[in-house]
Amino acid sequence: MLPSVKSFQRSVEKFRQVFGTDPEIVTFAPGRVNLIGEHTDYNEGFVLPIAVDRYLCVAARMRDDKIVKIVAADLNDSDEFSLDNFDRDPQSNWRNYPRGVAWTIQQNGIELKGMDAVVASDIPIGAGLSSSAAIEVGFALTFLHFAEVDVPRPTLAQWCQLAEHKFAGVQCGIMDQMIALLGKENHALLLDCRDLSHQLVPLPKGIAFVVADTGVPRTLAASEYNIRRQQCEEAVQWLSKLVGKSVKSLRDVTVEDLGTVFHEMPEPIRRRARHVVTENNRVLAFQRAMRELALKRAGSLLLASHASLRDDYEVSCLELDAMVKVLMSIDGVYGARLTGAGFGGACLAVVREDAIERVLEETPKKYKAALGNSSPEPTLFAVRSSDGATVQRLTD
Ligand code: GLA
């Protein structure tokens, strides 16, 4: 159990208050930070995320009927539906995640039990730490625990992803759900999104991760994200005609392939493709650099990833660019880049462990000075790598 986790305490207290009894279990689902490999997952490419020590907690008790009652402790909101008859809720965002996973699990022939639940989260919403995968994974494991069914975690990740497609309307890739389920302390997860094969990459000692939220809400994230996905599909169509080999996804294309036909492809499709193809190489180079303790090299790869996301994929913004520049001006920062889907949200910085305090203190001042009066309020915090989601029993 992790009694020091704040969302754990809030979920349990609220559960007692609302339902007048203790929860049976609490499911912990971590947020994630992607070290490198952005917008590659839905192109069957490589990603290298870590799960982080910010958790969403679901405190729950099974019911004898098919009713699901959920209280969102931090949102002052609740939901109630019957597992026999429910749909997406067009009025709400968060309600569609528990509903979505209940739907995909039942679609796979598993009979679910009703439950009373309280959800609380320490993962900031909209910062790019994938609070959405955490809520999917948190509820999926809770439902399965009460149904007494074990599903292999990669399969469960796919079910959660489908829930997000069908119920939340975002055509996300598989990275976030995989890392929330398969993360390991002191390791990053090198994931091949083509076949979901994965390996743990040990993290060097003496480095730390800082999340620097720009304070810019990711308002365009859902719509622009889906547009980028379509553009990648268009790129595949062009490349399968132009390159003399079978191209089913951008994963099948090398930098050399793209170089030979780049000028025959239209804008912005060709730059979208260039980002994905070069980013895949950067993921592999970065994980090698981590294993070889080549931190300067790793840092340069982070910067190259940011430049590619800014110039070729066009998912950065003024504030994310300013944040990267500011972070790089501070002694002890190896590299920085936007992390997650982009269009606002946060940057990740890989820093020397002994530089954390300095980075947390100096960055906000410098960021505000760089952006002047129009500067949004940044939030910075250090994160540690963590294990994937777990279900913990409370009553003996
Ligand atoms: C979001 C999606 C992921 C991934 C990233 C971009 O976080 O949920 O699947 O595509 O954006 O790398």
CSV table of C-alpha atoms and ligand atoms in Angstrom, one decimal:
chain,number,residue,atom,x,y,z
A,1,MET,CA,0.0,0.0,0.0
A,2,LEU,CA,1.1,3.6,-0.6
A,3,PRO,CA,-0.5,5.4,2.3
A,4,SER,CA,1.5,8.6,1.6
A,5,VAL,CA,-0.1,9.0,-1.8
A,6,LYS,CA,-2.5,11.9,-1.5
A,7,SER,CA,-5.1,10.7,-4.0
A,8,PHE,CA,-5.2,7.4,-2.0
A,9,GLN,CA,-6.1,9.2,1.1
A,10,ARG,CA,-8.7,11.4,-0.6
A,11,SER,CA,-10.4,8.5,-2.3
A,12,VAL,CA,-10.6,6.5,0.9
A,13,GLU,CA,-11.9,9.4,3.0
A,14,LYS,CA,-14.5,10.3,0.4
A,15,PHE,CA,-15.6,6.7,0.1
A,16,ARG,CA,-16.2,6.5,3.8
A,17,GLN,CA,-18.1,9.8,3.8
A,18,VAL,CA,-20.3,8.9,0.8
A,19,PHE,CA,-20.9,5.2,1.2
A,20,GLY,CA,-20.6,4.9,5.0
A,21,THR,CA,-18.1,2.0,4.9
A,22,ASP,CA,-14.5,1.2,4.0
A,23,PRO,CA,-13.7,0.4,0.4
A,24,GLU,CA,-12.6,-3.2,-0.3
A,25,ILE,CA,-9.8,-2.3,-2.7
A,26,VAL,CA,-7.9,0.7,-4.0
A,27,THR,CA,-6.5,0.6,-7.5
A,28,PHE,CA,-3.5,2.8,-8.1
A,29,ALA,CA,-2.9,3.9,-11.7
A,30,PRO,CA,0.2,6.0,-12.5
A,31,GLY,CA,0.6,8.9,-14.9
A,32,ARG,CA,3.3,8.7,-17.5
A,33,VAL,CA,6.0,10.8,-19.1
A,34,ASN,CA,7.2,9.9,-22.5
A,35,LEU,CA,10.9,10.3,-22.7
A,36,ILE,CA,11.0,10.1,-26.5
A,37,GLY,CA,9.0,8.8,-29.4
A,38,GLU,CA,6.2,11.2,-29.9
A,39,HIS,CA,3.3,10.6,-32.4
A,40,THR,CA,5.0,7.4,-33.4
A,41,ASP,CA,2.7,4.9,-31.6
A,42,TYR,CA,-0.2,5.1,-34.0
A,43,ASN,CA,2.3,4.7,-36.8
A,44,GLU,CA,3.5,1.3,-35.5
A,45,GLY,CA,6.7,2.9,-34.3
A,46,PHE,CA,8.8,3.0,-31.2
A,47,VAL,CA,8.2,4.8,-27.9
A,48,LEU,CA,10.1,5.1,-24.6
A,49,PRO,CA,7.8,6.2,-21.7
A,50,ILE,CA,8.2,5.9,-18.0
A,51,ALA,CA,5.3,5.5,-15.5
A,52,VAL,CA,5.6,8.3,-12.8
A,53,ASP,CA,4.8,8.6,-9.1
A,54,ARG,CA,1.6,10.6,-9.6
A,55,TYR,CA,-1.4,8.4,-9.2
A,56,LEU,CA,-5.0,8.2,-9.9
A,57,CYS,CA,-6.8,6.1,-7.2
A,58,VAL,CA,-10.1,4.2,-7.4
A,59,ALA,CA,-11.4,3.2,-4.0
A,60,ALA,CA,-14.2,0.6,-4.6
A,61,ARG,CA,-16.5,-2.0,-3.1
A,62,MET,CA,-18.4,-4.6,-5.1
A,63,ARG,CA,-22.3,-4.4,-5.1
A,64,ASP,CA,-24.7,-7.3,-5.5
A,65,ASP,CA,-26.5,-5.7,-8.5
A,66,LYS,CA,-25.5,-4.3,-11.8
A,67,ILE,CA,-25.4,-0.6,-10.7
A,68,VAL,CA,-22.1,1.4,-10.9
A,69,LYS,CA,-22.0,4.5,-8.7
A,70,ILE,CA,-18.9,6.6,-9.1
A,71,VAL,CA,-18.0,9.8,-7.2
A,72,ALA,CA,-15.3,12.0,-8.7
A,73,ALA,CA,-13.8,13.4,-5.5
A,74,ASP,CA,-11.9,16.2,-7.1
A,75,LEU,CA,-14.6,17.3,-9.5
A,76,ASN,CA,-17.6,17.5,-7.2
A,77,ASP,CA,-19.4,15.3,-9.7
A,78,SER,CA,-20.8,11.7,-9.8
A,79,ASP,CA,-22.1,9.2,-12.2
A,80,GLU,CA,-24.5,6.3,-12.0
A,81,PHE,CA,-25.4,3.7,-14.6
A,82,SER,CA,-26.5,0.1,-15.0
A,83,LEU,CA,-24.1,-2.3,-16.6
A,84,ASP,CA,-27.1,-3.8,-18.5
A,85,ASN,CA,-27.9,-0.6,-20.3
A,86,PHE,CA,-25.6,2.4,-20.8
A,87,ASP,CA,-24.1,4.5,-23.5
A,88,ARG,CA,-21.6,7.3,-23.7
A,89,ASP,CA,-22.5,10.6,-22.0
A,90,PRO,CA,-22.3,13.4,-24.5
A,91,GLN,CA,-22.4,16.0,-21.8
A,92,SER,CA,-19.4,14.8,-19.8
A,93,ASN,CA,-15.8,14.1,-20.4
A,94,TRP,CA,-14.6,12.0,-17.4
A,95,ARG,CA,-17.7,9.8,-17.2
A,96,ASN,CA,-16.9,8.3,-20.6
A,97,TYR,CA,-13.7,6.7,-19.4
A,98,PRO,CA,-15.2,4.3,-16.8
A,99,ARG,CA,-18.2,3.7,-19.0
A,100,GLY,CA,-15.9,3.1,-22.0
A,101,VAL,CA,-13.8,0.4,-20.3
A,102,ALA,CA,-16.9,-1.3,-18.9
A,103,TRP,CA,-18.2,-1.4,-22.4
A,104,THR,CA,-15.1,-2.9,-24.0
A,105,ILE,CA,-14.6,-5.4,-21.3
A,106,GLN,CA,-18.3,-6.6,-21.6
A,107,GLN,CA,-17.9,-6.6,-25.4
A,108,ASN,CA,-15.2,-9.2,-24.8
A,109,GLY,CA,-17.6,-11.5,-23.1
A,110,ILE,CA,-16.7,-10.8,-19.5
A,111,GLU,CA,-19.6,-10.4,-17.1
A,112,LEU,CA,-19.1,-7.4,-14.8
A,113,LYS,CA,-20.4,-6.8,-11.3
A,114,GLY,CA,-21.7,-3.5,-10.1
A,115,MET,CA,-19.7,-1.4,-7.7
A,116,ASP,CA,-19.5,1.8,-5.6
A,117,ALA,CA,-16.4,3.8,-6.3
A,118,VAL,CA,-14.6,7.0,-5.6
A,119,VAL,CA,-11.9,8.3,-7.9
A,120,ALA,CA,-9.3,10.9,-6.9
A,121,SER,CA,-6.2,11.9,-8.9
A,122,ASP,CA,-2.9,13.6,-8.4
A,123,ILE,CA,-2.1,13.6,-12.1
A,124,PRO,CA,-2.7,17.1,-13.4
A,125,ILE,CA,-5.4,17.1,-16.1
A,126,GLY,CA,-4.3,18.4,-19.6
A,127,ALA,CA,-0.6,18.6,-18.8
A,128,GLY,CA,0.3,15.7,-21.0
A,129,LEU,CA,0.8,13.1,-18.3
A,130,SER,CA,-2.0,11.0,-19.5
A,131,SER,CA,-4.6,11.3,-16.8
A,132,SER,CA,-6.9,9.7,-19.4
A,133,ALA,CA,-5.0,6.4,-19.6
A,134,ALA,CA,-4.8,6.3,-15.8
A,135,ILE,CA,-8.6,6.6,-15.4
A,136,GLU,CA,-9.1,3.9,-18.0
A,137,VAL,CA,-6.6,1.5,-16.5
A,138,GLY,CA,-7.7,2.3,-13.0
A,139,PHE,CA,-11.3,1.4,-13.7
A,140,ALA,CA,-10.5,-1.6,-16.0
A,141,LEU,CA,-8.5,-3.3,-13.3
A,142,THR,CA,-11.1,-2.5,-10.6
A,143,PHE,CA,-13.9,-4.0,-12.8
A,144,LEU,CA,-11.8,-7.1,-13.6
A,145,HIS,CA,-10.9,-7.6,-9.9
A,146,PHE,CA,-14.5,-7.9,-8.9
A,147,ALA,CA,-15.3,-10.0,-11.9
A,148,GLU,CA,-12.4,-12.3,-10.8
A,149,VAL,CA,-11.0,-12.4,-14.3
A,150,ASP,CA,-7.3,-11.9,-15.3
A,151,VAL,CA,-6.6,-10.4,-18.7
A,152,PRO,CA,-3.0,-10.2,-20.0
A,153,ARG,CA,-1.9,-6.6,-19.6
A,154,PRO,CA,-1.1,-5.9,-23.3
A,155,THR,CA,-4.6,-7.1,-24.2
A,156,LEU,CA,-6.1,-4.9,-21.5
A,157,ALA,CA,-4.2,-2.0,-22.8
A,158,GLN,CA,-5.8,-2.5,-26.2
A,159,TRP,CA,-9.3,-2.7,-24.6
A,160,CYS,CA,-8.6,0.6,-22.8
A,161,GLN,CA,-7.4,2.2,-26.1
A,162,LEU,CA,-10.6,1.1,-27.8
A,163,ALA,CA,-12.6,2.6,-25.0
A,164,GLU,CA,-10.9,6.0,-25.6
A,165,HIS,CA,-11.6,5.7,-29.4
A,166,LYS,CA,-15.2,4.8,-28.9
A,167,PHE,CA,-16.3,6.7,-25.8
A,168,ALA,CA,-13.9,9.7,-25.5
A,169,GLY,CA,-13.6,10.3,-29.3
A,170,VAL,CA,-9.7,10.5,-29.4
A,171,GLN,CA,-8.0,8.1,-31.8
A,172,CYS,CA,-5.1,7.7,-29.5
A,173,GLY,CA,-2.3,5.2,-29.9
A,174,ILE,CA,-1.4,2.4,-27.4
A,175,MET,CA,1.6,4.0,-25.6
A,176,ASP,CA,-0.2,5.5,-22.6
A,177,GLN,CA,-2.3,2.4,-21.7
A,178,MET,CA,0.7,0.1,-22.1
A,179,ILE,CA,3.0,2.1,-19.8
A,180,ALA,CA,0.3,2.7,-17.2
A,181,LEU,CA,-0.1,-1.1,-17.0
A,182,LEU,CA,3.5,-2.3,-17.6
A,183,GLY,CA,5.8,0.4,-16.1
A,184,LYS,CA,8.6,-0.5,-13.7
A,185,GLU,CA,10.4,1.5,-11.2
A,186,ASN,CA,13.9,2.7,-12.3
A,187,HIS,CA,13.2,1.7,-15.9
A,188,ALA,CA,11.8,3.1,-19.1
A,189,LEU,CA,9.7,0.8,-21.4
A,190,LEU,CA,11.0,0.4,-24.9
A,191,LEU,CA,7.8,-0.5,-26.7
A,192,ASP,CA,7.4,-1.6,-30.3
A,193,CYS,CA,3.9,-0.5,-31.2
A,194,ARG,CA,3.8,-2.7,-34.2
A,195,ASP,CA,3.5,-6.0,-32.2
A,196,LEU,CA,3.5,-4.7,-28.6
A,197,SER,CA,6.8,-6.4,-27.9
A,198,HIS,CA,8.6,-4.5,-25.1
A,199,GLN,CA,11.8,-4.4,-23.0
A,200,LEU,CA,12.7,-2.6,-19.9
A,201,VAL,CA,15.6,-0.1,-20.2
A,202,PRO,CA,17.4,0.6,-16.9
A,203,LEU,CA,17.6,4.3,-16.1
A,204,PRO,CA,21.1,5.7,-15.3
A,205,LYS,CA,21.7,6.6,-11.7
A,206,GLY,CA,22.2,10.3,-10.9
A,207,ILE,CA,19.6,11.7,-13.4
A,208,ALA,CA,16.2,13.0,-12.6
A,209,PHE,CA,13.1,14.0,-14.6
A,210,VAL,CA,11.4,17.3,-14.3
A,211,VAL,CA,8.0,18.1,-15.8
A,212,ALA,CA,7.5,21.7,-16.7
A,213,ASP,CA,3.9,22.5,-17.4
A,214,THR,CA,3.6,25.6,-19.6
A,215,GLY,CA,0.2,26.5,-18.2
A,216,VAL,CA,-1.3,26.4,-21.7
A,217,PRO,CA,-4.4,24.3,-21.9
A,218,ARG,CA,-4.4,21.7,-24.6
A,219,THR,CA,-7.6,22.9,-26.2
A,220,LEU,CA,-6.8,21.8,-29.7
A,221,ALA,CA,-5.4,18.5,-28.6
A,222,ALA,CA,-8.3,16.2,-29.6
A,223,SER,CA,-9.1,17.7,-33.0
A,224,GLU,CA,-5.6,18.4,-34.2
A,225,TYR,CA,-4.5,15.0,-32.9
A,226,ASN,CA,-7.0,13.2,-35.1
A,227,ILE,CA,-6.0,15.4,-38.1
A,228,ARG,CA,-2.3,14.4,-37.6
A,229,ARG,CA,-3.4,10.8,-37.7
A,230,GLN,CA,-5.2,11.2,-41.0
A,231,GLN,CA,-2.2,13.0,-42.4
A,232,CYS,CA,0.0,10.1,-41.5
A,233,GLU,CA,-2.5,7.8,-43.3
A,234,GLU,CA,-2.3,10.0,-46.4
A,235,ALA,CA,1.5,9.8,-46.2
A,236,VAL,CA,1.3,6.0,-46.2
A,237,GLN,CA,-0.8,6.1,-49.4
A,238,TRP,CA,1.7,8.4,-51.1
A,239,LEU,CA,4.7,6.4,-50.0
A,240,SER,CA,3.2,3.0,-51.0
A,241,LYS,CA,2.9,4.4,-54.5
A,242,LEU,CA,6.2,6.2,-54.7
A,243,VAL,CA,8.6,3.8,-52.8
A,244,GLY,CA,9.2,0.5,-54.6
A,245,LYS,CA,8.2,-1.7,-51.6
A,246,SER,CA,5.3,-2.5,-49.5
A,247,VAL,CA,4.4,0.3,-47.1
A,248,LYS,CA,1.6,-0.5,-44.7
A,249,SER,CA,2.6,2.1,-42.1
A,250,LEU,CA,5.3,4.8,-41.7
A,251,ARG,CA,7.2,2.2,-39.7
A,252,ASP,CA,8.0,0.5,-43.1
A,253,VAL,CA,9.8,3.6,-44.3
A,254,THR,CA,13.5,4.4,-43.8
A,255,VAL,CA,15.1,7.9,-43.8
A,256,GLU,CA,16.7,6.8,-47.1
A,257,ASP,CA,13.3,5.8,-48.7
A,258,LEU,CA,11.8,9.1,-47.7
A,259,GLY,CA,14.8,11.1,-49.0
A,260,THR,CA,14.4,9.7,-52.5
A,261,VAL,CA,10.7,10.7,-52.9
A,262,PHE,CA,10.4,13.6,-50.5
A,263,HIS,CA,10.1,16.2,-53.2
A,264,GLU,CA,7.3,14.3,-55.0
A,265,MET,CA,5.1,14.4,-51.9
A,266,PRO,CA,2.8,17.3,-51.1
A,267,GLU,CA,3.1,19.6,-48.0
A,268,PRO,CA,2.5,19.2,-45.1
A,269,ILE,CA,2.2,15.4,-45.6
A,270,ARG,CA,5.9,14.9,-46.3
A,271,ARG,CA,7.0,16.7,-43.2
A,272,ARG,CA,4.6,14.8,-41.1
A,273,ALA,CA,6.2,11.6,-42.5
A,274,ARG,CA,9.7,12.9,-41.9
A,275,HIS,CA,9.0,13.5,-38.2
A,276,VAL,CA,7.7,10.0,-37.7
A,277,VAL,CA,10.5,8.3,-39.6
A,278,THR,CA,13.3,10.2,-37.9
A,279,GLU,CA,11.7,10.0,-34.5
A,280,ASN,CA,11.7,6.2,-34.6
A,281,ASN,CA,15.5,6.4,-35.1
A,282,ARG,CA,15.9,8.8,-32.3
A,283,VAL,CA,14.0,6.5,-29.9
A,284,LEU,CA,16.4,3.6,-30.6
A,285,ALA,CA,19.5,6.0,-30.4
A,286,PHE,CA,18.2,7.4,-27.1
A,287,GLN,CA,17.7,4.1,-25.4
A,288,ARG,CA,21.2,3.1,-26.5
A,289,ALA,CA,22.6,6.3,-25.1
A,290,MET,CA,20.8,5.6,-21.8
A,291,ARG,CA,22.3,2.1,-21.6
A,292,GLU,CA,25.8,3.5,-22.4
A,293,LEU,CA,25.4,6.4,-19.9
A,294,ALA,CA,26.0,8.9,-22.7
A,295,LEU,CA,23.8,11.6,-21.2
A,296,LYS,CA,25.0,14.4,-23.4
A,297,ARG,CA,24.1,12.4,-26.5
A,298,ALA,CA,20.7,11.6,-25.0
A,299,GLY,CA,20.1,15.3,-24.3
A,300,SER,CA,20.9,16.2,-27.9
A,301,LEU,CA,18.4,13.6,-29.1
A,302,LEU,CA,15.7,15.2,-26.9
A,303,LEU,CA,16.4,18.6,-28.5
A,304,ALA,CA,16.3,17.1,-32.0
A,305,SER,CA,12.9,15.5,-31.1
A,306,HIS,CA,11.5,18.8,-30.0
A,307,ALA,CA,12.7,20.6,-33.2
A,308,SER,CA,11.1,17.9,-35.3
A,309,LEU,CA,7.8,18.1,-33.4
A,310,ARG,CA,7.9,21.9,-33.8
A,311,ASP,CA,9.0,22.2,-37.4
A,312,ASP,CA,7.8,19.0,-39.1
A,313,TYR,CA,4.9,17.8,-37.0
A,314,GLU,CA,3.8,21.3,-36.0
A,315,VAL,CA,2.4,20.4,-32.6
A,316,SER,CA,4.4,22.8,-30.5
A,317,CYS,CA,3.5,26.3,-29.5
A,318,LEU,CA,5.3,29.5,-28.5
A,319,GLU,CA,5.2,28.6,-24.8
A,320,LEU,CA,6.5,25.1,-25.2
A,321,ASP,CA,9.4,26.4,-27.3
A,322,ALA,CA,10.2,29.1,-24.7
A,323,MET,CA,10.1,26.5,-22.0
A,324,VAL,CA,12.6,24.3,-23.8
A,325,LYS,CA,14.9,27.3,-24.3
A,326,VAL,CA,14.7,28.4,-20.7
A,327,LEU,CA,15.4,24.9,-19.4
A,328,MET,CA,18.4,24.5,-21.6
A,329,SER,CA,19.9,27.7,-20.2
A,330,ILE,CA,20.1,26.2,-16.7
A,331,ASP,CA,23.2,24.4,-15.6
A,332,GLY,CA,22.6,20.7,-15.1
A,333,VAL,CA,19.9,20.2,-17.8
A,334,TYR,CA,20.9,17.5,-20.3
A,335,GLY,CA,18.0,18.0,-22.6
A,336,ALA,CA,14.3,19.0,-22.9
A,337,ARG,CA,11.4,18.6,-25.2
A,338,LEU,CA,7.6,18.8,-25.3
A,339,THR,CA,6.1,15.5,-24.1
A,340,GLY,CA,2.7,14.0,-24.9
A,341,ALA,CA,0.5,15.1,-27.8
A,342,GLY,CA,1.6,18.8,-27.7
A,343,PHE,CA,-0.6,21.9,-28.5
A,344,GLY,CA,0.2,23.1,-25.0
A,345,GLY,CA,0.8,21.0,-21.9
A,346,ALA,CA,4.2,20.2,-20.6
A,347,CYS,CA,7.9,19.7,-21.4
A,348,LEU,CA,10.1,17.0,-20.0
A,349,ALA,CA,13.6,17.9,-18.9
A,350,VAL,CA,16.3,15.3,-18.1
A,351,VAL,CA,18.5,16.8,-15.4
A,352,ARG,CA,21.4,16.0,-13.1
A,353,GLU,CA,19.9,14.9,-9.8
A,354,ASP,CA,21.8,17.6,-7.9
A,355,ALA,CA,20.3,20.3,-10.2
A,356,ILE,CA,16.7,19.6,-9.4
A,357,GLU,CA,16.2,22.4,-6.9
A,358,ARG,CA,17.9,24.9,-9.2
A,359,VAL,CA,15.8,23.9,-12.1
A,360,LEU,CA,12.6,24.2,-10.1
A,361,GLU,CA,13.5,27.6,-8.8
A,362,GLU,CA,15.0,29.3,-11.8
A,363,THR,CA,12.8,28.1,-14.6
A,364,PRO,CA,9.5,29.8,-13.7
A,365,LYS,CA,11.2,33.2,-13.3
A,366,LYS,CA,13.1,32.9,-16.6
A,367,TYR,CA,10.0,31.6,-18.4
A,368,LYS,CA,7.9,34.5,-17.3
A,369,ALA,CA,10.6,37.0,-18.2
A,370,ALA,CA,10.9,35.4,-21.6
A,371,LEU,CA,7.1,35.6,-22.3
A,372,GLY,CA,6.4,38.9,-20.6
A,373,ASN,CA,3.0,40.0,-19.6
A,374,SER,CA,1.2,37.4,-21.7
A,375,SER,CA,2.9,34.6,-19.8
A,376,PRO,CA,0.7,31.8,-18.4
A,377,GLU,CA,1.5,30.4,-15.0
A,378,PRO,CA,4.0,27.5,-15.3
A,379,THR,CA,4.0,24.6,-12.8
A,380,LEU,CA,7.2,22.5,-12.3
A,381,PHE,CA,7.7,19.3,-10.4
A,382,ALA,CA,10.2,16.4,-10.3
A,383,VAL,CA,8.8,12.9,-11.0
A,384,ARG,CA,10.3,9.5,-10.3
A,385,SER,CA,9.8,6.4,-12.4
A,386,SER,CA,7.2,4.1,-10.9
A,387,ASP,CA,5.6,0.7,-11.3
A,388,GLY,CA,2.5,0.1,-13.4
A,389,ALA,CA,-1.0,0.0,-12.0
A,390,THR,CA,-1.8,-2.3,-9.0
A,391,VAL,CA,-4.9,-3.4,-7.1
A,392,GLN,CA,-4.5,-3.3,-3.3
A,393,ARG,CA,-6.9,-4.9,-0.8
A,394,LEU,CA,-7.9,-2.8,2.2
A,395,THR,CA,-9.9,-5.2,4.2
A,396,ASP,CA,-8.5,-8.6,5.5
B,1,GLA,C1,-1.3,11.1,-26.7
B,1,GLA,C2,-1.8,9.7,-27.1
B,1,GLA,C3,-0.7,8.7,-27.3
B,1,GLA,C4,0.4,9.3,-28.2
B,1,GLA,C5,0.8,10.7,-27.8
B,1,GLA,C6,1.8,11.3,-28.8
B,1,GLA,O1,-0.7,11.0,-25.4
B,1,GLA,O2,-2.7,9.3,-26.2
B,1,GLA,O3,-1.2,7.5,-27.8
B,1,GLA,O4,0.0,9.2,-29.6
B,1,GLA,O5,-0.3,11.5,-27.7
B,1,GLA,O6,3.0,10.7,-28.8
